[in-house]
Structures are given as structure tokens and as C-alpha cells.
XYZ file of C-alpha atoms in Angstrom:
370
model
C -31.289 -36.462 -68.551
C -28.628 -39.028 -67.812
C -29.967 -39.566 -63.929
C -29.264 -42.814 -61.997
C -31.955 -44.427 -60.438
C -30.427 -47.810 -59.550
C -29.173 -46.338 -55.673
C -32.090 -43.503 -55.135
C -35.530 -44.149 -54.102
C -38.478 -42.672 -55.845
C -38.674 -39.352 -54.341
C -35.088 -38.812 -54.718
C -35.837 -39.653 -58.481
C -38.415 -37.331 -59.088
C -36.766 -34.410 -57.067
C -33.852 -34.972 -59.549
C -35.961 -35.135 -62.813
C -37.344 -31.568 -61.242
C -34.470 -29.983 -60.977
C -32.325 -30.914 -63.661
C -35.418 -30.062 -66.721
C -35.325 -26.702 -66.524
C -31.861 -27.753 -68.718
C -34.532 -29.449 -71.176
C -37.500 -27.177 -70.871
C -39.054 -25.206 -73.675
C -41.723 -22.594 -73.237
C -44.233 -21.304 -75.612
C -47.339 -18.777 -75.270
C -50.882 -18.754 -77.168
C -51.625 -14.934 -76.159
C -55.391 -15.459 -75.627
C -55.413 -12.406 -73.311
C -58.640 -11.592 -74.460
C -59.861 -14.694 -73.051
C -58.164 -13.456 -69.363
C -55.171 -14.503 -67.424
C -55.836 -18.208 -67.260
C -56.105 -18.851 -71.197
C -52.530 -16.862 -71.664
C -50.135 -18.634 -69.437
C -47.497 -19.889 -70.784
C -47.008 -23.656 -71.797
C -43.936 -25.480 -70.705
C -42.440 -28.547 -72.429
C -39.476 -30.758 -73.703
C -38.457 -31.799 -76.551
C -38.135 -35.107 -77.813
C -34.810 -37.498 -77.416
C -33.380 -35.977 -80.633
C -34.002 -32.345 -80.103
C -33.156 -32.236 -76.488
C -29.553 -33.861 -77.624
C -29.147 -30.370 -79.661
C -26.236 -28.822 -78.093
C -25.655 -25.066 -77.299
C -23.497 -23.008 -79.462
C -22.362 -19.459 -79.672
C -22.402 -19.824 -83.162
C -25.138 -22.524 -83.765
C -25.713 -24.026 -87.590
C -29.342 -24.337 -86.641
C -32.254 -22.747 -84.753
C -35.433 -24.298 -83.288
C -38.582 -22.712 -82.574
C -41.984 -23.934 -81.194
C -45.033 -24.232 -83.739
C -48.583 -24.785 -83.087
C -50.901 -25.989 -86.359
C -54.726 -25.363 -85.009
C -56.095 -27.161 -87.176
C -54.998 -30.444 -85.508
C -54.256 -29.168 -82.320
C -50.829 -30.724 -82.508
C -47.499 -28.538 -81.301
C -44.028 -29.203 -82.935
C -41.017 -27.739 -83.219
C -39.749 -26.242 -86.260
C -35.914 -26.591 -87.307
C -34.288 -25.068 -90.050
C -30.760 -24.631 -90.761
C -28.761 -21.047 -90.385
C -25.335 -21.818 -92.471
C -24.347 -24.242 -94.762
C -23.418 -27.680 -93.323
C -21.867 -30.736 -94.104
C -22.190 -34.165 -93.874
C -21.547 -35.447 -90.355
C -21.614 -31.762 -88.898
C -22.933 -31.453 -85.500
C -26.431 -29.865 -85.333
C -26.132 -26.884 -82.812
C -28.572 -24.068 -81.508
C -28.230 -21.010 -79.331
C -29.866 -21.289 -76.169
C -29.664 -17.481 -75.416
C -30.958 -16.370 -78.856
C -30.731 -12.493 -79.779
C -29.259 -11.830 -76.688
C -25.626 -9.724 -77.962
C -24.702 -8.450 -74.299
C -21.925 -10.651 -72.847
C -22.813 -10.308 -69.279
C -26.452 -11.270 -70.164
C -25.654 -14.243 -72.319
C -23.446 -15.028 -69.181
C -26.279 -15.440 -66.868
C -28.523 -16.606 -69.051
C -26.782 -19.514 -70.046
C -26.211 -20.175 -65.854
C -28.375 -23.332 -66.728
C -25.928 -25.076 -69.120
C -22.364 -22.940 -69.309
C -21.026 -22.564 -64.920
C -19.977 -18.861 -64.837
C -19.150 -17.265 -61.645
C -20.631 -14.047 -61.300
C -20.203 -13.124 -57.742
C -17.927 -10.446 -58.778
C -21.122 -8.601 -60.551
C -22.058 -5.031 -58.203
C -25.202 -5.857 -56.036
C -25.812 -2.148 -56.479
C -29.207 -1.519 -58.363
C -29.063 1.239 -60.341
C -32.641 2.499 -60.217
C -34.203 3.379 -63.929
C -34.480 6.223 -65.794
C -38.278 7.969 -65.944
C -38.478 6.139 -69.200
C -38.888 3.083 -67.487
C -41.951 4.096 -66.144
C -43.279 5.107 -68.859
C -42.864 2.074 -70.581
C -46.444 1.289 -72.418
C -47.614 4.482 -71.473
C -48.656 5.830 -75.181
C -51.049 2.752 -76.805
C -54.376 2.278 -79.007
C -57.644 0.561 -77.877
C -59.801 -1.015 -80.406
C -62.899 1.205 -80.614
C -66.085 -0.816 -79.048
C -69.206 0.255 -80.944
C -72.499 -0.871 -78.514
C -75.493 -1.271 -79.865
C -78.491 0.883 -78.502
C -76.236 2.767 -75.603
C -77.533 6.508 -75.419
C -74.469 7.783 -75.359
C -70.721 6.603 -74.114
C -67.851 8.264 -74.082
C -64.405 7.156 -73.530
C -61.239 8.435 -72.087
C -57.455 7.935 -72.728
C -56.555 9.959 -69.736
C -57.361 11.027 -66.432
C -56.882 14.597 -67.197
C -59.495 14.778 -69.683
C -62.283 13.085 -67.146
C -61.165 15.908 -64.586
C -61.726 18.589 -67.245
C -64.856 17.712 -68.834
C -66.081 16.448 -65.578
C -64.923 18.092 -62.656
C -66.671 17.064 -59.919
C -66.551 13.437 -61.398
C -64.541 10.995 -59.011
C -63.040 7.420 -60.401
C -60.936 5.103 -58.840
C -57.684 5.356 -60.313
C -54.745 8.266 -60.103
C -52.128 9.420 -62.589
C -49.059 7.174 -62.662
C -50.616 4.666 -60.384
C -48.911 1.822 -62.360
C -45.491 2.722 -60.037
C -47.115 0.462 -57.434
C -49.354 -1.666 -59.208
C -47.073 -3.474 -61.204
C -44.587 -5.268 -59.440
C -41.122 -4.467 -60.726
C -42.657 -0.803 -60.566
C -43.518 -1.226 -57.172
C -39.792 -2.306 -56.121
C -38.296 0.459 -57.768
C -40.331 3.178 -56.419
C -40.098 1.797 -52.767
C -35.951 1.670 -53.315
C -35.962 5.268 -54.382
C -38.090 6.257 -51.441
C -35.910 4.457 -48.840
C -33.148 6.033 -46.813
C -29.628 4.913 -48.977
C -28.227 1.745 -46.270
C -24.732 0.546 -48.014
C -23.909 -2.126 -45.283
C -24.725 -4.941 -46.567
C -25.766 -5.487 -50.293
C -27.066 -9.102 -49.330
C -30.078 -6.831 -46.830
C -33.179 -5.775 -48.515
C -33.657 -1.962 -48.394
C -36.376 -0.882 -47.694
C -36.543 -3.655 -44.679
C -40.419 -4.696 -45.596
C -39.462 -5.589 -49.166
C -37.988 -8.394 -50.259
C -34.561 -8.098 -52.295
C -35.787 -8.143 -55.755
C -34.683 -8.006 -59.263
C -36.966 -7.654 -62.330
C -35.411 -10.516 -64.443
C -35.806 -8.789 -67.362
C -32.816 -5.851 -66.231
C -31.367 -6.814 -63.911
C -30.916 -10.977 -64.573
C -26.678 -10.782 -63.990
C -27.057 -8.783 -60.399
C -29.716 -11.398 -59.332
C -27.342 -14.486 -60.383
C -24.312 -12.617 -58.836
C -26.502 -12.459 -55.304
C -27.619 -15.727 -55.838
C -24.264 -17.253 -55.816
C -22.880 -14.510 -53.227
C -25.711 -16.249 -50.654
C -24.895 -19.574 -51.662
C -21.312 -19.233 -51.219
C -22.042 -17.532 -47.470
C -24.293 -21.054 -46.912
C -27.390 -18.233 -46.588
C -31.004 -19.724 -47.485
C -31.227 -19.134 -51.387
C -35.333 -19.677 -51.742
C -37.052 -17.045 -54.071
C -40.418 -16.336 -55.494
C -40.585 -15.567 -58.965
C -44.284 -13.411 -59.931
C -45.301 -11.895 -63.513
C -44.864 -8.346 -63.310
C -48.853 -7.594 -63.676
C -50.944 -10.725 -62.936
C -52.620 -11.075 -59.617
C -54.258 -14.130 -57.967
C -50.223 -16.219 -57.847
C -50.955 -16.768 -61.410
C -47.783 -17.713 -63.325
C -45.831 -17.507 -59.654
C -43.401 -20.434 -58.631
C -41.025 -20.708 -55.868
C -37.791 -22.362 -56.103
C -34.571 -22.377 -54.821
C -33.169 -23.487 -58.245
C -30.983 -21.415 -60.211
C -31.284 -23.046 -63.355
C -35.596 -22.444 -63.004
C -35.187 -18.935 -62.012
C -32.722 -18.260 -64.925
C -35.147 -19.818 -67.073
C -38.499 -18.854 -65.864
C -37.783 -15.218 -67.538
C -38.193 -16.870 -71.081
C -42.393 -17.464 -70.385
C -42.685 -13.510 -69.865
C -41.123 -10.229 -67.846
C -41.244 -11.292 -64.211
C -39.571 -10.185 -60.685
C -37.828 -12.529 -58.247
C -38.074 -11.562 -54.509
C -36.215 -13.337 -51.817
C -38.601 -16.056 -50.192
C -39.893 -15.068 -46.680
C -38.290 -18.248 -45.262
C -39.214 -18.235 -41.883
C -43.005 -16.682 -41.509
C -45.142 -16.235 -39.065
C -47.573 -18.781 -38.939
C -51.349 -19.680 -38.005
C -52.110 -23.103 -36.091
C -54.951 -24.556 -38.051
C -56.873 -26.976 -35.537
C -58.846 -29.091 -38.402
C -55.300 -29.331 -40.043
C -53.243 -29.645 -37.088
C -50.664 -28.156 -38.055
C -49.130 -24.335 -38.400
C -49.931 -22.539 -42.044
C -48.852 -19.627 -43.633
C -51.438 -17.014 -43.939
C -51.630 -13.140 -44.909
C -53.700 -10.106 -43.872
C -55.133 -8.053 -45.873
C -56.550 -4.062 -45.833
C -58.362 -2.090 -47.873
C -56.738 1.348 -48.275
C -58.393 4.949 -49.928
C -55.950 7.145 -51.600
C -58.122 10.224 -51.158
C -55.139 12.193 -53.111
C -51.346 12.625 -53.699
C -50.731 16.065 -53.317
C -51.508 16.370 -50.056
C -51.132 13.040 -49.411
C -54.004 11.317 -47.997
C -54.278 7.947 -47.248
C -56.631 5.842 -44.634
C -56.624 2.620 -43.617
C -59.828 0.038 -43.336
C -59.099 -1.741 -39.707
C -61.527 -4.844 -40.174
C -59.036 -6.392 -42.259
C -59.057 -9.970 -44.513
C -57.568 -13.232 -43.437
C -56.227 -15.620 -46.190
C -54.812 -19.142 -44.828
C -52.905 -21.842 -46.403
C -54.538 -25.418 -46.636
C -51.129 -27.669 -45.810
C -48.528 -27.017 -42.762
C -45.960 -25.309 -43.864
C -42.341 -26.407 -44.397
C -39.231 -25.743 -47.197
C -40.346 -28.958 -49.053
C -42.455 -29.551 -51.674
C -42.146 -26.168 -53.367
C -44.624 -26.956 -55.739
C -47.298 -27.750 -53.488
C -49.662 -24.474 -54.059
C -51.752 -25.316 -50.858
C -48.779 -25.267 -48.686
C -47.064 -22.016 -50.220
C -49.739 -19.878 -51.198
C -52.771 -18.426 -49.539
C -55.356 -17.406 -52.598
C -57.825 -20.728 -52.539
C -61.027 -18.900 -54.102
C -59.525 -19.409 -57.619
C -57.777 -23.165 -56.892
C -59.612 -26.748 -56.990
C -58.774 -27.125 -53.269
C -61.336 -24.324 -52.451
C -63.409 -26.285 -50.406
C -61.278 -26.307 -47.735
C -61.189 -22.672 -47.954
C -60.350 -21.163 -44.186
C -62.322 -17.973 -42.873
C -61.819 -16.282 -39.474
C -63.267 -13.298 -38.429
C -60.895 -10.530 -37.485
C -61.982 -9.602 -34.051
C -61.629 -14.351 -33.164
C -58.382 -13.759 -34.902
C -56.690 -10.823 -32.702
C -57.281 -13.163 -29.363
C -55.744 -16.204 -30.921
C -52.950 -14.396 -32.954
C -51.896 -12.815 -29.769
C -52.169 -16.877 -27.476
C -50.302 -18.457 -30.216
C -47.525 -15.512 -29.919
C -46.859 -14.750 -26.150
C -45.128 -11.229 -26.098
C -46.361 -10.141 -29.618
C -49.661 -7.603 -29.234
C -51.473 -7.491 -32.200
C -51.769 -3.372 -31.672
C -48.238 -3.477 -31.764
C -47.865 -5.647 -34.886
C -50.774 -3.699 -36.853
């Protein structure tokens, strides 16, 4: 990685050797979904001294690609030659492989190739309703179970509401438009009042700016660079489009990770909520992040009809918060039933919380704020 360490201390050491290997990393998935989220997460890793020395070309004479042999449990990675070559020839690879678009290979070679991109429209142009149906039309395996009376399956809700009419599930039509993230985004964009005054603004104002890497990569690096270059805060949070729990989530302020982090699977990239509100923790001393959470019934769409469950959930950080240490999950993140510092898993009532939400924010009622 070429960094000098004779005149930086340790930290400043490892905070390089963080940011500059996402211009090493390689990335590689097993695809045990079947053994749930955890087993299917993508691995991350870098090559050795001779393969990380293998220079990008637009028209590389070779091409690498990750290989695990199970029967040792050993990874490698697999080079091959694309063209002839001769003796002495450099040995070069593509680092934006099969992408042909111009503007994409421009962003997503951001890590390696400077492009300036700030001239890219901040404009999203919202999808097409082929977008949402995306995965729509798919096979399951048929599940044969041994001594069941009788089960019967369905592919859609409209055959459950006509063989069984007064049968009620808990699941709508189309309700992937808001439970899959870069769904989510678009639908609340198309439902918001058009605001043109400043591309750099999230619209509508509760959401986050965000880009689903896998469109819309060139607008996000254009806005990235368009904040930088205005000295605006430039920390995002980058989430799979349909795994829950911060699974697979990372927040960085890197451009060079978030151009990257697209390669382990589709994601979105909101702008970071860099300033929170925050909850003083007495055992920690400190102020933490924390989030509230409700329980909603859709009763239907057409009318709509939706309530609200008022005793809500409290979820709380385990480290004060700050801008540092981005990897730190119990400082940035809130979800501890799942994570190995559990145990110091926070839990306050709703009706202790109102009375101390409301001492630790003179001015701010909590009937207001809900």
C-alpha cells in the first residue's frame, strides 16, 4: 500500500491502512441463503503482494477471479490470460469488468482513475413500473411434508382472497415498494411535493438523500464530490437493499468504500444523520444514539387505513456517540439482540422515557415530537 509509518503514530497507521484497502480489496460470496442472512454475507479480502501489483486496464491481457476448493477449505484466486502475450508484457486486469457504459466505468473506477463528476445532474429520474416489478414472476421448490392432512400453497394474494374470502394474512399486494429499501426511496420521492431548490436537500425532508448503487452509482459520486467541494459533512450509510437487523450495513465517509461496497451485492447509500438526537446513558456516562420504534396495522389501501401502536420500542446504543471510529457497531448502531455485546443491552420503558426525553431536551415536548 506504499504508506509511511516512520512520522505517524499507530492510530494514524491503521486509519490509513483503512482507508486506502478498499484500492486492494476483493469480495467474494458463498450464497448459503438457505442457511439465513448470516451464512451469505459476503467475504472481503486482498490479494497477495503479486496480485495486488496487477494494474488496471481498459483493455487488460488478463482477468482474475476468486475460487473456493471445499474440499480443503482453501480460497485462491484464479488467473488466466485473455490475449496473447509476450515475454516481458505487463500483466493487466479490468477493475470494472463487464461494465460497457462510460459514465459507469467512470465512477466505478473513482477508487483508482480521479474523475470529476460534479458536472453529473443530481436529478433522479424515478424508474419505470418495471422496476418494481423486478423478481416479481419466480419458482419455489415444491416442499412435500410428511403426514400433513392437507397444505396448500399460494403464489399470490389474489388467489387466498378468492378461495378464501373471509381469510385475513399479513401481507398486501405490492408491499415490496416499502419493504425493500431502494423501493422504499423511490416510492416516498414520487409521493413528495417536486422541491427544485437545492439538489444537495433530501426530498421528502424525513428521508435521507439516497441512491441505490446499483442505478444510480454516477449521480451519487457527482453529489459526493458536489458536498465535498462545498466543505458539507460527506458521512453515508450504505444498507443491502433487503436484509434487516444492520446486516451487511457500514458507514463511511470514504468514497473509494462506498464505490466499492456495491461489488458484495445491490445496496442503497443514504446520507448519514450526522448530528442526532441523543439519549444520556447514566451507567455509560455518556450521550448514545438510540431509535424508537412503532408497530403500525395497515388495515387496507383502498381506503387507506392505517393506525398507530403508541407504547412504542426503545433501542439504545452501547458507546457515546461521536464521528470517529466508524466501525465501531456499538457506537453507530442500535440492534444489540443479534451482536456479542448484548449483555449490555439497554431497556427503558416508554412511559420513564417520555419524562426524561423531555429533561434532557428543555423546549422539545415529546407530544409534539411524536
Amino acid at each position: 500500500m506504499d504508506i509511511n509509518s516512520e512520522e505517524s503514530s499507530v492510530e494514524e497507521v491503521k486509519e490509513e491502512i483503512l482507508t486506502t484497502m478498499w484500492k486492494f480489496n476483493q469480495t467474494y460470496t458463498f450464497g448459503n441463503f438457505d442457511q439465513g442472512s448470516e451464512n451469505a454475507l459476503p467475504k472481503w479480502y486482498i490479494m497477495d503482494e503479486f496480485g495486488s501489483r496487477i494494474q488496471h486496464s481498459d483493455d487488460p491481457n488478463f482477468r482474475i477471479v476468486p475460487f473456493f476448493y471445499a474440499a480443503t477449505e482453501m480460497g485462491y484466486s484464479l488467473m488466466w490470460p485473455v490475449k496473447d502475450i509476450c515475454l516481458n508484457d505487463e500483466a493487466t486486469r479490468d477493475y470494472a469488468f463487464g461494465e460497457q457504459q462510460q459514465l459507469e466505468r467512470q465512477a466505478r473506477l473513482i477508487p483508482w482513475v480521479t474523475s470529476d463528476l460534479t458536472e453529473v445532474s443530481l436529478v433522479q429520474e424515478e424508474p419505470t413500473l418495471g422496476y418494481f416489478k423486478t423478481c416479481q414472476h419466480y419458482g419455489l421448490p415444491v416442499i412435500y411434508y410428511d403426514g400433513a392432512k392437507k397444505i396448500t400453497g399460494y403464489g399470490q394474494p389474489r388467489e387466498l382472497s378468492e378461495s378464501c374470502p373471509g381469510c385475513l394474512i399479513n401481507q398486501f399486494p405490492g408491499e415490496n415498494v416499502v419493504t425493500i429499501k431502494n423501493r422504499l426511496a423511490a416510492t416516498a420521492r414520487r409521493a413528495a411535493a417536486p422541491d427544485p431548490v437545492d439538489p444537495l436537500v433530501s426530498n421528502p425532508k424525513w428521508l435521507p438523500v439516497t441512491y441505490d448503487l446499483q442505478r444510480e452509482l454516477p449521480k451519487f459520486v457527482s453529489h459526493f464530490q458536489q458536498r465535498e467541494k462545498n466543505g458539507l459533512d460527506n458521512h453515508w450509510i450504505c444498507k443491502p437493499w433487503n436484509l434487516a437487523r444492520s446486516l451487511d450495513t457500514c458507514i463511511s465517509n470514504n468514497i473509494d468504500q462506498i464505490v466499492r461496497i456495491r461489488e458484495s451485492g445491490p445496496k442503497v447509500v443514504c446520507k448519514y444523520i450526522e448530528n442526532p438526537v441523543l439519549y444520556y446513558r447514566e451507567d455509560v456516562g455518556a450521550k448514545v444514539k438510540f431509535d424508537v420504534r412503532y408497530l403500525v396495522l395497515l388495515s387496507s389501501v383502498e381506503p387507506l387505513k392505517l393506525f398507530a401502536y403508541q407504547i412504542f420500542f426503545l433501542r439504545f446504543a452501547n458507546q457515546p456517540y461521536s464521528l470517529e471510529n466508524l466501525d465501531e457497531y456499538e457506537k453507530h448502531f442500535t440492534v444489540m439482540n443479534y451482536h456479542d455485546g448484548g449483555e449490555h443491552l439497554k431497556q427503558v420503558h416508554y412511559d420513564n422515557f417520555i419524562p426524561e426525553f423531555e429533561a434532557q431536551n428543555p423546549g422539545f415536548l415529546w407530544q409534539d415530537v411524536e
